[in-house]
PDB file of C-alpha atoms in Angstrom:
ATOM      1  CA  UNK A 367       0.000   0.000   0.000  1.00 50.00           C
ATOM      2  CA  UNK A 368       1.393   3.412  -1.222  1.00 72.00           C
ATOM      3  CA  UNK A 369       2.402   6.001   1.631  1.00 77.00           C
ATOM      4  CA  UNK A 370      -0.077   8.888   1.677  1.00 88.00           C
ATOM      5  CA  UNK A 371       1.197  12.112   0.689  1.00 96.00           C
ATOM      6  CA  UNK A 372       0.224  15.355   0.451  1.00 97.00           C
ATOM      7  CA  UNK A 373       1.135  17.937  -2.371  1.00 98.00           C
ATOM      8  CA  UNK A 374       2.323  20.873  -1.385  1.00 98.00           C
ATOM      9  CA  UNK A 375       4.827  22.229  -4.811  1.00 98.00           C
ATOM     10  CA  UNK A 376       7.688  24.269  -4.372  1.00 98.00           C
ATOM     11  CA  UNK A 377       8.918  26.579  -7.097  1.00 98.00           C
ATOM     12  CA  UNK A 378      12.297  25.968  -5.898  1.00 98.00           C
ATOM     13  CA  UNK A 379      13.405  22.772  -8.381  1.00 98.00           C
ATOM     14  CA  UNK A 380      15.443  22.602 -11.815  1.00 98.00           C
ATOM     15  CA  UNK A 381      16.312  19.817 -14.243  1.00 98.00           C
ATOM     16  CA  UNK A 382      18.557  16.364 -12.992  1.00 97.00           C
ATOM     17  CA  UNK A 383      19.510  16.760 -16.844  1.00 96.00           C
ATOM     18  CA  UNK A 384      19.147  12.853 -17.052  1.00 96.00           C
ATOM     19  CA  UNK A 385      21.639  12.614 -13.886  1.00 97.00           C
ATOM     20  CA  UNK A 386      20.061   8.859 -12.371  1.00 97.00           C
ATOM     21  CA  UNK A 387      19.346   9.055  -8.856  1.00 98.00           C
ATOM     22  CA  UNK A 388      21.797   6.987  -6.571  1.00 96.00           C
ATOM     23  CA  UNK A 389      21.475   8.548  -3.114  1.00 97.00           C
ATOM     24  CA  UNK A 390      18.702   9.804  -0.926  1.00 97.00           C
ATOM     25  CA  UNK A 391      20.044  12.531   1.742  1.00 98.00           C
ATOM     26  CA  UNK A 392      18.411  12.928   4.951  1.00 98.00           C
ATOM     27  CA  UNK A 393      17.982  16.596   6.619  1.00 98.00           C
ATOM     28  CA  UNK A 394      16.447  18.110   9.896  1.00 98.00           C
ATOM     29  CA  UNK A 395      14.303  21.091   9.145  1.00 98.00           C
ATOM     30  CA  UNK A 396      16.557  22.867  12.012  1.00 98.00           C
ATOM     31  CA  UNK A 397      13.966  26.142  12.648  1.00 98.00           C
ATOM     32  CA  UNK A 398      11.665  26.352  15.871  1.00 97.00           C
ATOM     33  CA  UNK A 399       8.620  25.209  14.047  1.00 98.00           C
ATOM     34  CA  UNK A 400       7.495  23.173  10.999  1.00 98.00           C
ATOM     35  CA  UNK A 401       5.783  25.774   9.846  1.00 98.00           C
ATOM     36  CA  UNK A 402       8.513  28.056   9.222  1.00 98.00           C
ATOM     37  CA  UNK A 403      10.325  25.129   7.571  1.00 98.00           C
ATOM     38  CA  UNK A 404       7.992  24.769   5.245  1.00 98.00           C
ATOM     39  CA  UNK A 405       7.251  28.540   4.215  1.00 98.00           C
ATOM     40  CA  UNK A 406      11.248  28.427   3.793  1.00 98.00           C
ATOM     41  CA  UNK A 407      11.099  25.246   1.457  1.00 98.00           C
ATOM     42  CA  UNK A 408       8.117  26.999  -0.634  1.00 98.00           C
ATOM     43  CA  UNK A 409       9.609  30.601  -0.633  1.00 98.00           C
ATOM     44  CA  UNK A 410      11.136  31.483  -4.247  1.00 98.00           C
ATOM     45  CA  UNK A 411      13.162  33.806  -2.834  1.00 97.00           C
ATOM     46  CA  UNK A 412      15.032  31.230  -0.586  1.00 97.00           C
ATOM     47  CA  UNK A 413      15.368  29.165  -3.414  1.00 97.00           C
ATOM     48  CA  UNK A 414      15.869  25.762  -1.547  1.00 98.00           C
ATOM     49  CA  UNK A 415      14.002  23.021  -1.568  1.00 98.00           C
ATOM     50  CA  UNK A 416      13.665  18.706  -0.828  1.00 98.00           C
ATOM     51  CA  UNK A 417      11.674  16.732  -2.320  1.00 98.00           C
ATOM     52  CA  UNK A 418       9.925  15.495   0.644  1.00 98.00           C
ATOM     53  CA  UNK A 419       9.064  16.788   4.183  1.00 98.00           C
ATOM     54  CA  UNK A 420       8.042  14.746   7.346  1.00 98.00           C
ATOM     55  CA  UNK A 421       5.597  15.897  10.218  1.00 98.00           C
ATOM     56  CA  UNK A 422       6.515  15.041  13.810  1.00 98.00           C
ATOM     57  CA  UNK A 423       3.123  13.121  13.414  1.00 97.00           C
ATOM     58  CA  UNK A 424       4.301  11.173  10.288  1.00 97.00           C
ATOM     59  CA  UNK A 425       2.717  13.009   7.726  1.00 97.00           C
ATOM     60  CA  UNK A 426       4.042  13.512   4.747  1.00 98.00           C
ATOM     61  CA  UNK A 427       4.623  16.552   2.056  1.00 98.00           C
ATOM     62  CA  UNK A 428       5.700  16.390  -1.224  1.00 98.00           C
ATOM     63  CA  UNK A 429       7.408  19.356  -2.761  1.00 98.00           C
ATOM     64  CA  UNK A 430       9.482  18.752  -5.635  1.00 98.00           C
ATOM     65  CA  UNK A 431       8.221  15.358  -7.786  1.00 98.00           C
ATOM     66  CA  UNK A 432      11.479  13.118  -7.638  1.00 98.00           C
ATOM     67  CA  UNK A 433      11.700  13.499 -11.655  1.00 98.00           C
ATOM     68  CA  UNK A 434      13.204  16.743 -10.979  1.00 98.00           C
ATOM     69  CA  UNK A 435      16.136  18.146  -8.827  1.00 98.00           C
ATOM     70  CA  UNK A 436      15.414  19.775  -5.812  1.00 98.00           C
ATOM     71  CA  UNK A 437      17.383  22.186  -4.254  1.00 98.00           C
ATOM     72  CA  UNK A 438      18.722  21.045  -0.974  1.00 98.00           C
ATOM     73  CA  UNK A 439      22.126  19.412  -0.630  1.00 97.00           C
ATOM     74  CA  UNK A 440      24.329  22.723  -1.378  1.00 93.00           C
ATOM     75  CA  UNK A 441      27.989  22.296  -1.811  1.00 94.00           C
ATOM     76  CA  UNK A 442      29.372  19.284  -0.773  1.00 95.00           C
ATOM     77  CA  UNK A 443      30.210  15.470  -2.614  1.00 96.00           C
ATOM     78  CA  UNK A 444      30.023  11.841  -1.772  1.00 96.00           C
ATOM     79  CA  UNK A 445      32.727  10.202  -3.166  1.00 92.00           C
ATOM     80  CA  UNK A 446      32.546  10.877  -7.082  1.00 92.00           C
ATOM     81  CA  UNK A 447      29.443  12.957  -7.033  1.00 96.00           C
ATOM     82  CA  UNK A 448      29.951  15.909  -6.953  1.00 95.00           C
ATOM     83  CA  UNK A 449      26.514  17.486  -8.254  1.00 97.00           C
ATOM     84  CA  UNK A 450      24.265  15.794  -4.819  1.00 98.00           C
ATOM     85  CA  UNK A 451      21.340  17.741  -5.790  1.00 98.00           C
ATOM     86  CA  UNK A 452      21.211  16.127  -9.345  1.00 98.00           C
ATOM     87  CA  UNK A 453      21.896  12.548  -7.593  1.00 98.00           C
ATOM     88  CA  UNK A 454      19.434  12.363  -5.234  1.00 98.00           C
ATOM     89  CA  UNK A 455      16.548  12.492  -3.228  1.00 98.00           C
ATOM     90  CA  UNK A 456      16.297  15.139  -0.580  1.00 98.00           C
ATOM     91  CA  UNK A 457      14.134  14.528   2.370  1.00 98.00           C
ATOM     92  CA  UNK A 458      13.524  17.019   5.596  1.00 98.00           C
ATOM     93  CA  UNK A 459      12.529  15.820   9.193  1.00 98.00           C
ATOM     94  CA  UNK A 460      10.921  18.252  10.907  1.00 98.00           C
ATOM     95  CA  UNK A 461      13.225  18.558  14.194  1.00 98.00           C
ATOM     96  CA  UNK A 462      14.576  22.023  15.765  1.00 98.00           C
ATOM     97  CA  UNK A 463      18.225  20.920  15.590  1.00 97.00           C
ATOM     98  CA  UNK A 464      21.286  21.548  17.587  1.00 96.00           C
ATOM     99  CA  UNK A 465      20.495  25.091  17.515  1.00 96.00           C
ATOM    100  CA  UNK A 466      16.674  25.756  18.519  1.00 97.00           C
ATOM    101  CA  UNK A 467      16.635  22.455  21.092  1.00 96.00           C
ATOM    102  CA  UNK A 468      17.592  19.116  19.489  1.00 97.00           C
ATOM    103  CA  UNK A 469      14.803  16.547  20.706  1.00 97.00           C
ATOM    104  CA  UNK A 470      14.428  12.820  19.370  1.00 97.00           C
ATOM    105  CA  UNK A 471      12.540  11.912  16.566  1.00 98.00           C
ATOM    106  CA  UNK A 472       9.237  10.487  17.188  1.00 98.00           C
ATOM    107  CA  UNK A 473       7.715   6.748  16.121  1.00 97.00           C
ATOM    108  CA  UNK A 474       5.557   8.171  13.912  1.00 97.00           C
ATOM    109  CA  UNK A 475       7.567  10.267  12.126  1.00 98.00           C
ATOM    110  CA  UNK A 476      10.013   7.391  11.632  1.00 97.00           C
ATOM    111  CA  UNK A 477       7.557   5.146  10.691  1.00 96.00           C
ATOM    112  CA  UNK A 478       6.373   7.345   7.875  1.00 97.00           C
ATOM    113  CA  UNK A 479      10.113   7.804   6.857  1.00 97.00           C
ATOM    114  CA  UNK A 480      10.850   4.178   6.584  1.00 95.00           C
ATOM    115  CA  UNK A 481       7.856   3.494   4.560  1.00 95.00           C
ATOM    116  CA  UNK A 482       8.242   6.635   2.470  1.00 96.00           C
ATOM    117  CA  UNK A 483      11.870   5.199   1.853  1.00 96.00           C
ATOM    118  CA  UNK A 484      10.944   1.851   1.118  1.00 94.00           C
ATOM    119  CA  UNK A 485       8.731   3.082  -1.811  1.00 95.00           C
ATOM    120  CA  UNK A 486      11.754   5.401  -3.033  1.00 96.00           C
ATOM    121  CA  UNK A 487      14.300   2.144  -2.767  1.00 94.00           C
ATOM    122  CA  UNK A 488      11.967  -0.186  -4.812  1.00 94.00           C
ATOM    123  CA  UNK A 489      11.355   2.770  -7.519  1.00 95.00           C
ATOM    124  CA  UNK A 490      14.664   3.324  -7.973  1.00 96.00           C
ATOM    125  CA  UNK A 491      16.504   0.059  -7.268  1.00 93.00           C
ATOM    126  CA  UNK A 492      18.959   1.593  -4.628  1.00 92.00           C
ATOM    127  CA  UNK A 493      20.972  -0.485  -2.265  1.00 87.00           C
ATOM    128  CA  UNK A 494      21.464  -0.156   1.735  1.00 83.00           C
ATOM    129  CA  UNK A 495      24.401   2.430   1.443  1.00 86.00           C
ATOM    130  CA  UNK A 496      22.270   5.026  -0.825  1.00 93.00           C
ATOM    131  CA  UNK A 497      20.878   6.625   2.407  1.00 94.00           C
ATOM    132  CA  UNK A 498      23.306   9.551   3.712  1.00 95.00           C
ATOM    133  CA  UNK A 499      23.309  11.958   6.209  1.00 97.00           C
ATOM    134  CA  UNK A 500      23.732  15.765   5.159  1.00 98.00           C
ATOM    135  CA  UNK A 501      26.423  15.952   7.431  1.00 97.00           C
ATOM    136  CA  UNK A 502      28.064  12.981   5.640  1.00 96.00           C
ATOM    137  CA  UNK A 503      28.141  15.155   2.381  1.00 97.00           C
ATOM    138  CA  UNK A 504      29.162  18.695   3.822  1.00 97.00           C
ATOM    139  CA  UNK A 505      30.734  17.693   7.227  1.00 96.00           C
ATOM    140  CA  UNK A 506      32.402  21.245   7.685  1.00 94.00           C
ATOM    141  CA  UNK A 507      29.224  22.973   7.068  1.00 95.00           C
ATOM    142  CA  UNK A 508      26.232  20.296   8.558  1.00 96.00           C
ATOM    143  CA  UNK A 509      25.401  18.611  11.461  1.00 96.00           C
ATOM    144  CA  UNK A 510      22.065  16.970  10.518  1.00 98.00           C
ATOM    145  CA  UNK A 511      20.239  14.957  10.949  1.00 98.00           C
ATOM    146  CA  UNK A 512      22.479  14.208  13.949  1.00 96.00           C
ATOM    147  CA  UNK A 513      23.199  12.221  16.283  1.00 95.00           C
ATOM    148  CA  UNK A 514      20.190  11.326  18.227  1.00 96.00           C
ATOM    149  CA  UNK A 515      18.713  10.505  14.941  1.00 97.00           C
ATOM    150  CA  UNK A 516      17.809   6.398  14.899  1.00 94.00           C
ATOM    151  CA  UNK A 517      19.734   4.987  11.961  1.00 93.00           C
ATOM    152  CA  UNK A 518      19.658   1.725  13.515  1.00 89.00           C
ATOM    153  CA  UNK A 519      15.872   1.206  12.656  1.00 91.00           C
ATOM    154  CA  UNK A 520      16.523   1.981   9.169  1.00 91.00           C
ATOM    155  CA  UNK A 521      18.665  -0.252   8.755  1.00 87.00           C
ATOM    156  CA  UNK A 522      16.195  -2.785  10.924  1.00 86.00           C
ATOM    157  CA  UNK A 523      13.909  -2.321   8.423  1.00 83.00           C
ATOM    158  CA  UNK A 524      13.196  -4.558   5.686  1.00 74.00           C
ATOM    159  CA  UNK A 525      15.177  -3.589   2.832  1.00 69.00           C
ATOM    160  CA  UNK A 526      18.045  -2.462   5.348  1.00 69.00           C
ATOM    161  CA  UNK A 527      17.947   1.359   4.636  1.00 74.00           C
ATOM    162  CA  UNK A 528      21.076   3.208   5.134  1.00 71.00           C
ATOM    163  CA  UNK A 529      24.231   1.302   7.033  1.00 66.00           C
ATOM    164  CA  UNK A 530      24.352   1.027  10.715  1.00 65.00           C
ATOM    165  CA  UNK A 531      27.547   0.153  12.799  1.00 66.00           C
ATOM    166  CA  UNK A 532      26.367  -2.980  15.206  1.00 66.00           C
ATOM    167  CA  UNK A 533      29.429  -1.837  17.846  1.00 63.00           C
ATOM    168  CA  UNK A 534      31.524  -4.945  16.470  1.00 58.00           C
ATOM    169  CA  UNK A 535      35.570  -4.940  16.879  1.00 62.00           C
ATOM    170  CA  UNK A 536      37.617  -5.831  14.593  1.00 60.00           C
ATOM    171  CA  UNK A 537      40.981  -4.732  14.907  1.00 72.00           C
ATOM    172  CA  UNK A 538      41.433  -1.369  14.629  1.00 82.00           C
ATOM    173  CA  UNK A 539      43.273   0.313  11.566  1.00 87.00           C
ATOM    174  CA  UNK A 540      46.168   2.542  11.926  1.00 93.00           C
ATOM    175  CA  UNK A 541      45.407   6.356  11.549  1.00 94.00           C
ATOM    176  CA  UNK A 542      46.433   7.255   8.094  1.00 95.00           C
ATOM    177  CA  UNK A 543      44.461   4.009   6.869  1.00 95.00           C
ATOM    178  CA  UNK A 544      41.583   5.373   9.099  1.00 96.00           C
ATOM    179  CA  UNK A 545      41.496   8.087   6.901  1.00 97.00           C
ATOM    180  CA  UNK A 546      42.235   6.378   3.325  1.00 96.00           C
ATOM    181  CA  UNK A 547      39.185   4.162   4.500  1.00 95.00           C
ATOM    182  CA  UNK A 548      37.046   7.473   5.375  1.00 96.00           C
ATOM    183  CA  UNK A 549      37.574   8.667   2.301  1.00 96.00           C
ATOM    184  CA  UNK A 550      36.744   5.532   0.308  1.00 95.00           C
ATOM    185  CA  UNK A 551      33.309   5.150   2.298  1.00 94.00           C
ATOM    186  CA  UNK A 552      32.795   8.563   0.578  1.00 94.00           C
ATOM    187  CA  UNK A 553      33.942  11.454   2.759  1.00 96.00           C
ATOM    188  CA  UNK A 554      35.163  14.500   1.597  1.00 94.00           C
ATOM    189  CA  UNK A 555      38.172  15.426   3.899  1.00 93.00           C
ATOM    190  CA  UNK A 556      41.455  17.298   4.452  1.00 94.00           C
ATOM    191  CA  UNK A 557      43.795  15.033   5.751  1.00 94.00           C
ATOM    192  CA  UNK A 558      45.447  17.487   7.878  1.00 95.00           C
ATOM    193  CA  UNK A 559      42.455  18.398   9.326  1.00 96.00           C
ATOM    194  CA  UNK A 560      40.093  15.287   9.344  1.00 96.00           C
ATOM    195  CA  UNK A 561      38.285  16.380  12.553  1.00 97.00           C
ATOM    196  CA  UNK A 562      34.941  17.845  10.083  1.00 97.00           C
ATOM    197  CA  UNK A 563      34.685  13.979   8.444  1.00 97.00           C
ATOM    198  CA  UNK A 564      35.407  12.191  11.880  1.00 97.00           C
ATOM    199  CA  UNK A 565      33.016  13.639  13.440  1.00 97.00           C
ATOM    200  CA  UNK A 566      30.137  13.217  10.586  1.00 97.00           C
ATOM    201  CA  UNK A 567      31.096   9.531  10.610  1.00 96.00           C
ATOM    202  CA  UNK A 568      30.239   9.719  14.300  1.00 96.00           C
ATOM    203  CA  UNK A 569      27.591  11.169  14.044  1.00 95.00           C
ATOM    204  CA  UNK A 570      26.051   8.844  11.209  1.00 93.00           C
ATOM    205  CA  UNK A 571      27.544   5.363  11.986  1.00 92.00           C
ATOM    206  CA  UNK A 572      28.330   5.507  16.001  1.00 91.00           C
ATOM    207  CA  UNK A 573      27.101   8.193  17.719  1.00 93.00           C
ATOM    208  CA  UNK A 574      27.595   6.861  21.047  1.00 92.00           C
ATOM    209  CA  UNK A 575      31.408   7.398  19.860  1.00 94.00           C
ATOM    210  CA  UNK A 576      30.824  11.083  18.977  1.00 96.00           C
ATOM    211  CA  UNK A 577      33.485  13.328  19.977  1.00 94.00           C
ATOM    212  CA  UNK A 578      36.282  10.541  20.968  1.00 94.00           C
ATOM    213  CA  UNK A 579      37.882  11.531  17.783  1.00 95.00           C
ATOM    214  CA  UNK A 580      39.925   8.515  16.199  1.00 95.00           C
ATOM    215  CA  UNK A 581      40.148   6.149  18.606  1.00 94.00           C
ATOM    216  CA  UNK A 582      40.446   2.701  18.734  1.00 92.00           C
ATOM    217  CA  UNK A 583      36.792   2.442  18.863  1.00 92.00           C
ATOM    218  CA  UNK A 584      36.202   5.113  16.144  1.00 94.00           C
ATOM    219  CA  UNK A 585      38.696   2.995  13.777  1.00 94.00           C
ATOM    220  CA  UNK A 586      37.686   0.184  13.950  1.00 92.00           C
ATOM    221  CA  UNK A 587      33.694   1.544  13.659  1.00 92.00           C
ATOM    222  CA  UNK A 588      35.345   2.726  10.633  1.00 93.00           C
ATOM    223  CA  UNK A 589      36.884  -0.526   9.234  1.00 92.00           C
ATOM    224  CA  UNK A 590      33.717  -2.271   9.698  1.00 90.00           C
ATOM    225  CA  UNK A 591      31.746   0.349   7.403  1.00 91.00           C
ATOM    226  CA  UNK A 592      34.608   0.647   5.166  1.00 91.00           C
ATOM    227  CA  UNK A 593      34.189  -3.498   4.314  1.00 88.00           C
ATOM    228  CA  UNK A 594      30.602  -3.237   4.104  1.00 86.00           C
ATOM    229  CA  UNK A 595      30.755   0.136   1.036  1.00 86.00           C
ATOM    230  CA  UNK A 596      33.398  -2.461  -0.400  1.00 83.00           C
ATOM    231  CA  UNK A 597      31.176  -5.060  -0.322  1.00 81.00           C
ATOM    232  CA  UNK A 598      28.260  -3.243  -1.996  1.00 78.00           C
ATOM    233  CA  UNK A 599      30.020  -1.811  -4.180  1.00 73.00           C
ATOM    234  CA  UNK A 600      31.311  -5.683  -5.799  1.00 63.00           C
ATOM    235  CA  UNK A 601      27.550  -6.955  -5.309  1.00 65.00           C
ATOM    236  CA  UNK A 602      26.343  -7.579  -8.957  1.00 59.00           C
ATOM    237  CA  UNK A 603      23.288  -4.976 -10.028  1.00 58.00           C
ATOM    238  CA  UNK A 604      19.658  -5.397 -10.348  1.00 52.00           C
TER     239      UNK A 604
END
């Protein structure tokens, strides 16, 4: 059974110019209330958009039809691509963020997520690792959607959306192959300043490790993602 939806257009979309869609990137709203999200997502003169936008109570707008490229990744890459906006699917969570009083997300709204994402995997044949944080593609501009928000039921679900580290350990990799394994999982990162891309890792794969910088822990959190992108990568296609 399809997801309801409710349309709600935004003016604020352009053309993916034939780009296929390979990722869908997950957002908090970030504002004190929904409604000034949304006004904000609809307001030409902003000129950003998602495609999709989720209620506390699970229900769900659609602003931009996924046919066309909405407007809300900014700068930023994951691994080759480099043009996210033309890539993807952009969806928004209504949640206040770090700066307006970061709260958990609720049931509902999760529950509408998954099965909003579960219609967007099957549509466009995407694998686990095709769900990324913002933060994963700009992680020196973007927090969201943080760290309190439940990857692990994602990937719980039933066609495992998005990655989730189980807290396994494996050995730990040394520190420069900590980062040559960062950047093959997709990060964008400056290796003499890696602290931006640690911490979105954290933040996305083990966020009880947030803020403990490379660690032991935080490598070998790493090596375990690192060998599952490897792994999808080699699995044959549709």
């Amino acid at each position: 059974m399809s997801v309801p939806i409710e349309d709600l257009p935004s003016p604020n979309y352009s053309s993916r110019e034939g780009t296929p869609i390979t990722l869908v990137v997950l957002h908090y709203t970030g504002m004190p209330s929904a409604e000034e999200a949304l006004d904000r997502l609809r307001d030409p003169e902003a000129g950003v958009s998602s495609h999709y936008f989720i209620e506390q109570d699970g229900r769900i707008v659609r602003l931009v039809d996924e046919k066309d490229r909405a407007h809300h990744a900014g700068l930023g890459a994951w691994g080759p691509v480099r043009d996210v906006n033309s890539a993807s699917i952009g969806i928004e969570i209504v949640n206040k963020g770090h700066l307006w009083g970061y709260e958990d997300f609720p049931d509902l709204q999760i529950d509408a997520l998954i099965g909003l994402m579960t219609e967007i995997y099957r549509r466009h044949r995407l694998g686990p690792l095709a769900a990324i944080a913002h933060s994963d593609l700009a992680p020196a501009r973007k927090d969201d959607p943080g760290e309190r928000f439940p990857w692990d039921r994602l990937a719980a679900s039933r066609l495992a959306i998005g990655q989730w580290h189980p807290g396994e350990d494996p050995p730990p990799p040394d520190y420069d192959d900590s980062l040559t394994q960062l950047t093959e999982i997709g990060y964008g990162l400056d290796r003499s300043f890696p602290v931006p891309a640690v911490l979105a890792f954290q933040r996305r794969f083990a966020p009880r490790l947030l803020g403990q910088a490379l660690s032991p822990a935080t490598r070998q959190a790493i090596r375990w993602v690192h060998g599952q992108v490897i792994a999808e990568r080699l699995r044959p296609g549709p």
